[in-house]
Short mmCIF file of C-alpha atoms in Angstrom, two decimals:
data_model
loop_
_atom_site.label_atom_id
_atom_site.label_comp_id
_atom_site.label_asym_id
_atom_site.label_seq_id
_atom_site.Cartn_x
_atom_site.Cartn_y
_atom_site.Cartn_z
CA MET A 1 33.62 -4.71 -16.66
CA GLU A 2 30.71 -7.46 -16.46
CA THR A 3 29.40 -8.65 -19.03
CA ASP A 4 26.81 -11.54 -20.28
CA VAL A 5 25.38 -13.21 -22.50
CA ILE A 6 21.59 -14.26 -23.39
CA ASP A 7 22.18 -16.94 -25.78
CA LEU A 8 18.49 -19.14 -27.20
CA GLY A 9 21.16 -21.25 -28.81
CA LYS A 10 19.03 -20.04 -32.44
CA GLN A 11 20.77 -20.29 -35.64
CA VAL A 12 21.11 -17.18 -38.42
CA PHE A 13 22.35 -16.64 -42.12
CA PHE A 14 22.29 -13.32 -42.52
CA ASN A 15 24.85 -10.76 -42.53
CA GLN A 16 24.11 -9.56 -38.97
CA THR A 17 26.54 -6.56 -38.66
CA LEU A 18 24.91 -5.08 -42.12
CA LEU A 19 21.63 -6.03 -40.86
CA LEU A 20 22.23 -3.11 -38.24
CA GLN A 21 23.69 -1.03 -39.87
CA GLN A 22 20.71 -0.80 -42.83
CA CYS A 23 18.11 -0.56 -40.48
CA PHE A 24 20.41 2.94 -38.83
CA MET A 25 20.43 3.91 -42.48
CA TYR A 26 16.82 3.02 -43.92
CA GLN A 27 17.57 6.45 -45.29
CA GLN A 28 19.09 5.56 -48.01
CA LEU A 29 16.57 1.49 -48.46
CA GLY A 30 13.44 3.37 -49.31
CA TYR A 31 10.56 0.77 -48.98
CA ILE A 32 10.85 -2.22 -46.84
CA LYS A 33 8.21 -4.77 -46.60
CA ASN A 34 6.82 -6.00 -43.13
CA ALA A 35 9.28 -2.29 -41.54
CA THR A 36 7.41 -0.92 -38.88
CA LEU A 37 10.34 2.65 -37.68
CA ILE A 38 10.96 4.27 -35.32
CA LEU A 39 11.02 7.87 -33.83
CA SER A 40 12.14 7.65 -30.06
CA GLN A 41 12.00 11.24 -28.71
CA GLN A 42 14.51 11.03 -25.97
CA TYR A 43 17.23 13.59 -26.95
CA PRO A 44 19.07 13.24 -29.30
CA PRO A 45 15.72 11.80 -31.20
CA ILE A 46 16.87 8.47 -32.77
CA GLN A 47 14.80 6.92 -35.71
CA PHE A 48 15.32 3.30 -36.99
CA LEU A 49 13.89 0.48 -38.85
CA ILE A 50 12.47 -3.36 -36.96
CA MET A 51 12.59 -5.40 -39.63
CA LYS A 52 9.86 -7.84 -38.96
CA ASN A 53 11.05 -10.45 -41.06
CA TYR A 54 14.54 -11.50 -39.43
CA ILE A 55 12.43 -11.69 -35.85
CA LEU A 56 12.87 -15.03 -34.73
CA PRO A 57 9.97 -17.01 -35.15
CA GLU A 58 10.31 -17.82 -31.55
CA ILE A 59 10.04 -13.86 -30.44
CA THR A 60 6.87 -11.45 -30.58
CA LEU A 61 6.60 -6.92 -30.09
CA GLN A 62 3.28 -6.88 -28.73
CA LYS A 63 3.84 -3.17 -28.69
CA ILE A 64 4.30 -3.33 -32.72
CA GLN A 65 2.69 -6.21 -33.49
CA ASP A 66 -0.83 -5.00 -34.64
CA GLN A 67 0.44 -1.06 -35.12
CA SER A 68 0.89 0.63 -38.14
CA ASN A 69 5.01 1.11 -40.11
CA GLN A 70 5.53 3.86 -38.17
CA HIS A 71 5.92 4.04 -33.86
CA THR A 72 6.93 6.53 -31.45
CA ILE A 73 8.96 5.81 -28.13
CA SER A 74 7.89 9.33 -25.76
CA TYR A 75 10.23 11.59 -24.37
CA GLN A 76 8.86 10.88 -22.02
CA VAL A 77 10.45 6.64 -21.68
CA ASP A 78 12.95 6.75 -19.96
CA PHE A 79 15.87 4.58 -20.00
CA TYR A 80 17.60 5.03 -17.23
CA LEU A 81 21.52 5.68 -19.65
CA GLU A 82 22.57 8.28 -18.22
CA SER A 83 23.41 10.34 -20.96
CA LYS A 84 25.08 7.44 -22.95
CA PRO A 85 23.34 8.13 -25.75
CA GLN A 86 20.09 5.05 -26.92
CA LYS A 87 21.68 3.81 -29.74
CA GLN A 88 24.07 1.28 -28.90
CA LEU A 89 20.52 -0.34 -25.71
CA PHE A 90 18.42 -0.73 -29.38
CA GLU A 91 21.54 -2.43 -31.89
CA LEU A 92 21.57 -4.36 -28.46
CA PHE A 93 17.96 -5.48 -28.80
CA LEU A 94 17.96 -5.65 -32.56
CA THR A 95 20.60 -8.18 -32.04
CA PHE A 96 18.60 -10.27 -29.60
CA ILE A 97 15.47 -10.69 -31.45
CA TYR A 98 17.13 -11.53 -34.73
CA THR A 99 19.93 -13.43 -33.34
CA GLY A 100 18.79 -14.77 -30.57
CA LYS A 101 22.20 -13.66 -28.50
CA VAL A 102 23.76 -10.39 -27.04
CA VAL A 103 26.25 -9.75 -25.24
CA TYR A 104 26.52 -6.78 -23.04
CA ARG A 105 27.62 -5.17 -19.65
CA ILE A 106 25.86 -5.37 -17.01
CA ARG A 107 25.65 -2.58 -14.97
CA GLU A 108 25.15 0.29 -17.66
CA TYR A 109 22.58 -2.07 -19.82
CA TYR A 110 20.64 -4.75 -17.00
CA LEU A 111 18.23 -2.41 -16.47
CA PRO A 112 17.73 0.13 -19.45
CA LEU A 113 17.65 -3.53 -21.38
CA LEU A 114 15.34 -5.12 -19.32
CA LYS A 115 12.40 -1.50 -19.58
CA LEU A 116 13.11 -1.83 -24.10
CA ALA A 117 12.12 -5.57 -23.25
CA ILE A 118 9.23 -4.34 -20.59
CA TYR A 119 7.96 -1.73 -23.22
CA PHE A 120 8.12 -3.48 -25.99
CA GLN A 121 6.45 -6.51 -24.52
CA CYS A 122 9.09 -8.40 -25.38
CA ASP A 123 8.02 -11.52 -22.75
CA ILE A 124 11.48 -14.00 -23.72
CA LEU A 125 13.43 -10.82 -23.18
CA ILE A 126 11.70 -10.25 -20.67
CA GLN A 127 12.37 -13.96 -18.49
CA CYS A 128 15.21 -13.83 -20.07
CA LEU A 129 16.64 -10.79 -17.79
CA ILE A 130 15.05 -12.04 -15.55
CA ASN A 131 15.89 -15.10 -14.91
CA GLN A 132 19.51 -13.76 -14.14
CA PRO A 133 19.70 -10.25 -12.37
CA LYS A 134 23.58 -9.10 -11.04
CA SER A 135 24.37 -7.55 -8.56
CA SER A 136 26.13 -4.35 -10.89
CA GLY A 137 23.57 -4.82 -12.91
CA ILE A 138 20.57 -3.76 -10.10
CA ILE A 139 22.27 -1.74 -7.69
CA ARG A 140 21.78 1.00 -8.96
CA ASN A 141 21.11 4.38 -7.63
CA PHE A 142 17.64 4.89 -10.41
CA PHE A 143 16.86 1.61 -8.95
CA LEU A 144 12.96 2.85 -7.00
CA LYS A 145 12.41 5.09 -9.65
CA PHE A 146 13.01 1.76 -12.95
CA LEU A 147 10.26 0.34 -9.90
CA CYS A 148 7.84 2.75 -9.86
CA ASP A 149 8.09 3.88 -14.02
CA ILE A 150 7.06 -0.04 -13.75
CA PHE A 151 4.71 0.98 -10.47
CA ASN A 152 2.74 3.77 -11.97
CA ASP A 153 1.51 1.52 -15.70
CA GLN A 154 -0.61 -0.81 -14.59
CA THR A 155 0.12 -2.44 -18.21
CA TYR A 156 4.22 -2.33 -17.20
CA THR A 157 2.23 -4.03 -14.20
CA LYS A 158 1.44 -6.56 -15.63
CA ILE A 159 3.61 -7.71 -18.12
CA LEU A 160 6.79 -7.56 -15.14
CA LEU A 161 4.32 -9.42 -12.35
CA SER A 162 3.15 -12.21 -15.46
CA HIS A 163 6.16 -13.74 -15.65
CA LYS A 164 8.02 -16.47 -14.39
CA ASN A 165 10.43 -15.84 -10.99
CA ALA A 166 9.18 -11.84 -10.76
CA GLN A 167 8.70 -11.65 -7.35
CA GLN A 168 12.26 -13.11 -6.46
CA PHE A 169 13.81 -10.81 -9.05
CA LEU A 170 11.59 -7.67 -6.37
CA GLU A 171 12.82 -8.92 -3.66
CA LYS A 172 16.11 -9.43 -4.25
CA MET A 173 15.54 -5.65 -6.29
CA ILE A 174 14.48 -4.94 -3.17
CA ILE A 175 17.05 -6.19 -0.80
CA GLU A 176 19.77 -5.41 -2.03
CA ASN A 177 19.52 -1.71 -2.68
CA SER A 178 17.74 -1.06 0.57
CA PRO A 179 20.50 0.61 2.27
CA SER A 180 21.00 3.55 -0.52
CA PHE A 181 17.56 4.75 1.30
CA VAL A 182 19.86 6.34 4.15
CA GLY A 183 22.20 6.08 2.40
CA HIS A 184 22.05 8.82 -0.59
CA LYS A 185 21.73 11.79 2.28
CA ASN A 186 25.56 11.63 1.51
CA TRP A 187 24.79 11.18 -2.96
CA ASP A 188 28.05 13.10 -4.17
CA GLY A 189 25.92 14.93 -7.03
CA SER A 190 22.87 17.16 -6.62
CA LYS A 191 20.80 15.62 -9.72
CA LYS A 192 21.53 11.46 -8.42
CA LYS A 193 19.37 11.96 -5.46
CA GLU A 194 17.21 14.68 -6.35
CA GLN A 195 16.42 12.70 -8.77
CA PHE A 196 16.31 9.80 -5.60
CA GLU A 197 13.92 12.44 -3.67
CA LEU A 198 11.36 12.35 -6.12
CA SER A 199 10.93 8.67 -6.98
CA PHE A 200 9.19 8.23 -2.82
CA LYS A 201 7.19 11.30 -4.28
CA GLN A 202 5.93 8.70 -6.58
CA VAL A 203 5.05 5.28 -4.36
CA ASN A 204 1.92 4.04 -4.72
CA PRO A 205 -0.09 1.21 -2.69
CA GLN A 206 1.05 -1.22 -4.75
CA LEU A 207 4.52 -1.37 -4.73
CA PHE A 208 4.32 -0.49 -1.30
CA ILE A 209 3.15 -2.77 -0.68
CA ILE A 210 5.83 -5.55 -2.62
CA PHE A 211 7.86 -3.92 -0.07
CA ALA A 212 6.46 -4.47 2.92
CA ASP A 213 6.38 -8.21 1.75
CA VAL A 214 9.92 -8.21 1.02
CA TYR A 215 10.62 -6.71 4.95
CA ILE A 216 7.79 -8.75 6.70
CA ASN A 217 9.00 -12.15 5.58
CA ALA A 218 12.44 -11.00 6.19
CA ASN A 219 14.67 -10.67 9.16
CA PRO A 220 14.27 -7.80 11.39
CA GLN A 221 17.39 -5.79 10.12
CA ARG A 222 14.66 -5.47 7.03
CA ILE A 223 11.78 -4.75 8.97
CA THR A 224 14.18 -1.07 9.70
CA PHE A 225 14.74 -0.60 6.28
CA LEU A 226 10.43 -1.30 5.97
CA ASN A 227 10.27 1.74 8.53
CA GLN A 228 12.73 3.84 6.64
CA PHE A 229 11.78 3.93 3.11
CA LEU A 230 8.11 4.64 4.49
CA TYR A 231 9.96 7.47 6.76
CA PHE A 232 11.07 8.78 3.26
CA ILE A 233 8.04 8.24 1.93
CA ASN A 234 6.22 11.14 3.72
CA LYS A 235 9.35 12.45 4.41
CA TYR A 236 9.65 13.55 0.73
CA LYS A 237 5.57 14.50 0.99
CA ASN A 238 4.51 11.46 -0.96
CA PRO A 239 0.62 12.05 -2.12
CA LEU A 240 -0.56 9.32 -1.03
CA THR A 241 1.56 8.43 2.47
CA ILE A 242 -1.59 8.06 4.73
CA ILE A 243 -2.77 5.17 2.86
CA MET A 244 1.05 3.51 2.45
CA GLU A 245 1.18 4.31 6.58
CA ASP A 246 -1.98 2.03 7.28
CA ILE A 247 -0.83 -0.58 5.00
CA TYR A 248 1.75 -0.15 7.24
CA LEU A 249 0.31 -0.59 10.23
CA GLY A 250 -2.34 -3.28 9.34
CA ARG A 251 0.52 -5.16 7.44
CA MET A 252 3.10 -4.94 10.65
CA TYR A 253 0.11 -5.02 14.00
CA GLN A 254 1.94 -8.46 14.24
CA PHE A 255 4.83 -7.28 15.11
CA PHE A 256 3.74 -4.51 17.42
CA ASP A 257 5.04 -5.61 21.05
CA GLU A 258 6.05 -4.07 24.31
CA GLU A 259 9.69 -3.43 22.40
CA TYR A 260 9.13 -2.52 18.94
CA TYR A 261 8.13 1.54 19.56
CA ASN A 262 11.25 1.87 22.03
CA LEU A 263 14.14 -0.45 19.22
CA HIS A 264 12.22 1.48 16.01
CA GLN A 265 10.97 5.28 16.84
CA VAL A 266 13.75 6.73 15.32
CA TRP A 267 12.86 6.16 11.63
CA LEU A 268 8.37 5.47 12.45
CA THR A 269 6.65 8.95 11.63
CA GLU A 270 4.90 10.63 13.10
CA ARG A 271 0.97 9.42 12.88
CA CYS A 272 2.06 6.09 13.23
CA LYS A 273 4.08 5.91 16.47
CA ILE A 274 1.52 6.86 17.88
CA GLN A 275 -0.80 4.37 16.54
CA ILE A 276 1.68 1.17 17.86
CA GLN A 277 2.53 4.35 21.05
CA LYS A 278 -2.06 3.09 21.76
CA THR A 279 -2.00 -0.86 20.94
CA GLN A 280 1.32 -0.75 23.21
CA GLU A 281 -1.18 1.08 25.70
CA LYS A 282 -3.00 -1.48 24.90
CA ILE A 283 -0.55 -4.32 25.70
CA LEU A 284 1.10 -2.90 28.35
CA ASN A 285 -3.71 -2.89 29.88
CA THR A 286 -4.26 -5.97 28.87
CA PRO A 287 -8.25 -6.41 28.87
CA PHE A 288 -9.21 -9.55 31.31
CA HIS A 289 -12.09 -12.44 28.96
CA MET A 290 -13.61 -14.78 30.60
CA GLN A 291 -14.30 -16.33 27.12
CA HIS A 292 -11.58 -14.31 24.67
CA SER A 293 -12.89 -15.13 20.62
CA LYS A 294 -12.49 -13.35 16.99
CA ILE A 295 -14.31 -11.01 17.64
CA CYS A 296 -13.58 -10.65 20.76
CA ASP A 297 -10.41 -8.39 18.24
CA LEU A 298 -13.18 -7.31 16.25
CA VAL A 299 -14.66 -5.01 18.55
CA ASN A 300 -11.47 -4.14 20.46
CA LYS A 301 -13.09 -2.44 23.99
CA SER A 302 -13.44 -2.39 26.65
CA PHE A 303 -13.98 -1.29 30.40
CA LYS A 304 -12.43 -0.65 33.39
CA ALA A 305 -14.62 -1.49 37.19
CA ALA A 306 -14.36 -0.14 40.70
CA CYS A 307 -12.10 -2.94 41.29
CA SER A 308 -9.50 -1.88 38.52
CA HIS A 309 -9.35 -4.48 35.91
CA GLN A 310 -10.21 -3.88 32.64
CA ILE A 311 -12.62 -5.81 31.89
CA CYS A 312 -12.93 -7.37 27.45
CA LEU A 313 -16.74 -5.91 26.22
CA ASN A 314 -17.72 -7.72 24.53
CA CYS A 315 -16.66 -10.75 26.96
CA LEU A 316 -19.27 -10.10 29.02
CA PHE A 317 -22.27 -8.68 26.48
CA GLU A 318 -21.45 -12.80 25.70
CA TYR A 319 -21.90 -13.72 29.49
CA LEU A 320 -24.75 -11.23 30.03
CA ILE A 321 -26.66 -13.05 26.96
CA TYR A 322 -25.59 -16.40 27.61
CA ARG A 323 -27.24 -15.69 31.96
CA SER A 324 -30.29 -14.34 30.90
CA LYS A 325 -30.89 -18.04 29.66
CA PHE A 326 -31.83 -18.83 32.83
CA GLN A 327 -34.63 -18.37 34.64
CA GLN A 328 -33.94 -17.51 38.59
CA GLN A 329 -35.37 -19.50 41.56
CA ASN A 330 -35.56 -16.60 44.28
CA ASN A 331 -36.41 -12.86 41.76
CA LYS A 332 -35.20 -11.18 45.48
CA VAL A 333 -32.09 -12.46 45.82
CA PRO A 334 -30.19 -10.90 43.08
CA GLN A 335 -27.72 -13.25 41.30
CA LYS A 336 -24.04 -12.04 41.96
CA ILE A 337 -21.47 -11.49 38.58
CA ARG A 338 -18.13 -10.89 40.04
CA CYS A 339 -14.55 -9.70 37.67
CA PHE A 340 -13.57 -11.61 35.19
CA THR A 341 -10.11 -11.90 36.87
CA ARG A 342 -11.56 -15.50 38.44
CA PHE A 343 -11.34 -17.07 35.73
CA ILE A 344 -7.99 -16.99 35.21
CA ASN A 345 -7.34 -17.44 39.50
CA LYS A 346 -9.99 -17.11 41.87
CA ASP A 347 -7.86 -15.42 44.35
CA ILE A 348 -6.93 -12.34 41.80
CA CYS A 349 -10.68 -10.50 42.94
CA ASP A 350 -13.16 -11.01 44.45
CA TYR A 351 -15.04 -7.87 43.43
CA VAL A 352 -18.60 -7.71 42.36
CA PHE A 353 -20.05 -5.26 39.17
CA GLN A 354 -22.73 -2.57 41.40
CA ASP A 355 -24.68 -0.52 39.46
CA GLN A 356 -22.49 1.77 38.93
CA ASP A 357 -20.26 0.01 36.01
CA PHE A 358 -22.92 -1.27 33.92
CA GLU A 359 -24.11 2.58 34.08
CA ALA A 360 -19.94 3.23 32.90
CA LEU A 361 -20.89 1.79 30.07
CA LYS A 362 -24.47 3.29 28.36
CA GLN A 363 -20.85 5.22 26.21
CA TYR A 364 -21.03 2.64 24.17
CA GLN A 365 -24.46 2.43 22.95
CA ILE A 366 -25.91 -0.89 23.48
CA LYS A 367 -28.82 -0.67 25.16
CA GLU A 368 -30.63 -3.74 24.20
CA ILE A 369 -28.25 -5.86 26.43
CA LEU A 370 -27.96 -2.65 29.61
CA ASN A 371 -31.70 -2.72 29.30
CA LEU A 372 -31.09 -6.63 30.47
CA TYR A 373 -28.97 -6.76 32.71
CA LEU A 374 -30.20 -2.85 34.60
CA GLN A 375 -34.30 -3.82 34.44
CA GLN A 376 -34.69 -7.22 35.14
CA LYS A 377 -31.29 -7.90 37.07
CA ILE A 378 -30.34 -11.08 35.33
#
């Protein structure tokens, strides 16, 4: 079993084994000054002492810093021990805070130790752990539950993200566990499979943004993982699916080219399929612009002239306003406004907009500019 060591390089001058024994045999010691009794409700429940006088000066446990001499860890707090007894996890934690050194089995105790460090707000242990994540410690079937637990508690979220290298840690964890999105369907054992499915229902928008940022900054294969992630969020009926679909559509808009739908449709939700198809239609029928701007993208509307060309609505209105600034020398001869394709190549289309073209624009309810043309004949 692969092990790892965290070592702050401190020297201590007490019997470490005896001190640990005393922490779990506190009933025989009587009253101990400056100690906190920890009651863990996870089954089977366990009790132990944290003797503050022995904690290294560099280490603080903000969770119990200002509390009385007793603290209860709710049964709802999961340390992902998978039926292993709690005592060894707590022994590892106590060993570190008393000596600054701990040797632990990576696969079994990396994430449990990190969750325990986050719970007690032990900054130095959190930093040590996220500085050296090993694949065997973070590729676990409960990785998504771990992330959901962290990001569904704003205190946990703030604690983790406040540490240096937290983003790199999250990126490594997400990328290395991504194959499990599809792979979980073939897992043996219904319990871990059910737990993984339940975790999809607990993903919130903040965590989804973390996943999206990781995948978007990567290669196309990782974009497929993002599609799979959202697909299963939707499949397992996460109540916030619509919000996360909107986030997805906004973040991924830049990638929606002519081929995107065909490449990724297998893992797209139905709502995303509809929106991406609409985007592709716009791409394939791009309106012609005279002087395109960001406002055109904001307006995002066009109309089809009688010559069959799509004309950018915003460009048209801007052009009409521009033309309105000039006095006609002969009001009896209305000026012509030609199809904007002439600004690309004057030989493409020689069509002159007719009154019916401008009448058709009434649906957009921009009356002032339309009246400018229809009544005054610019």
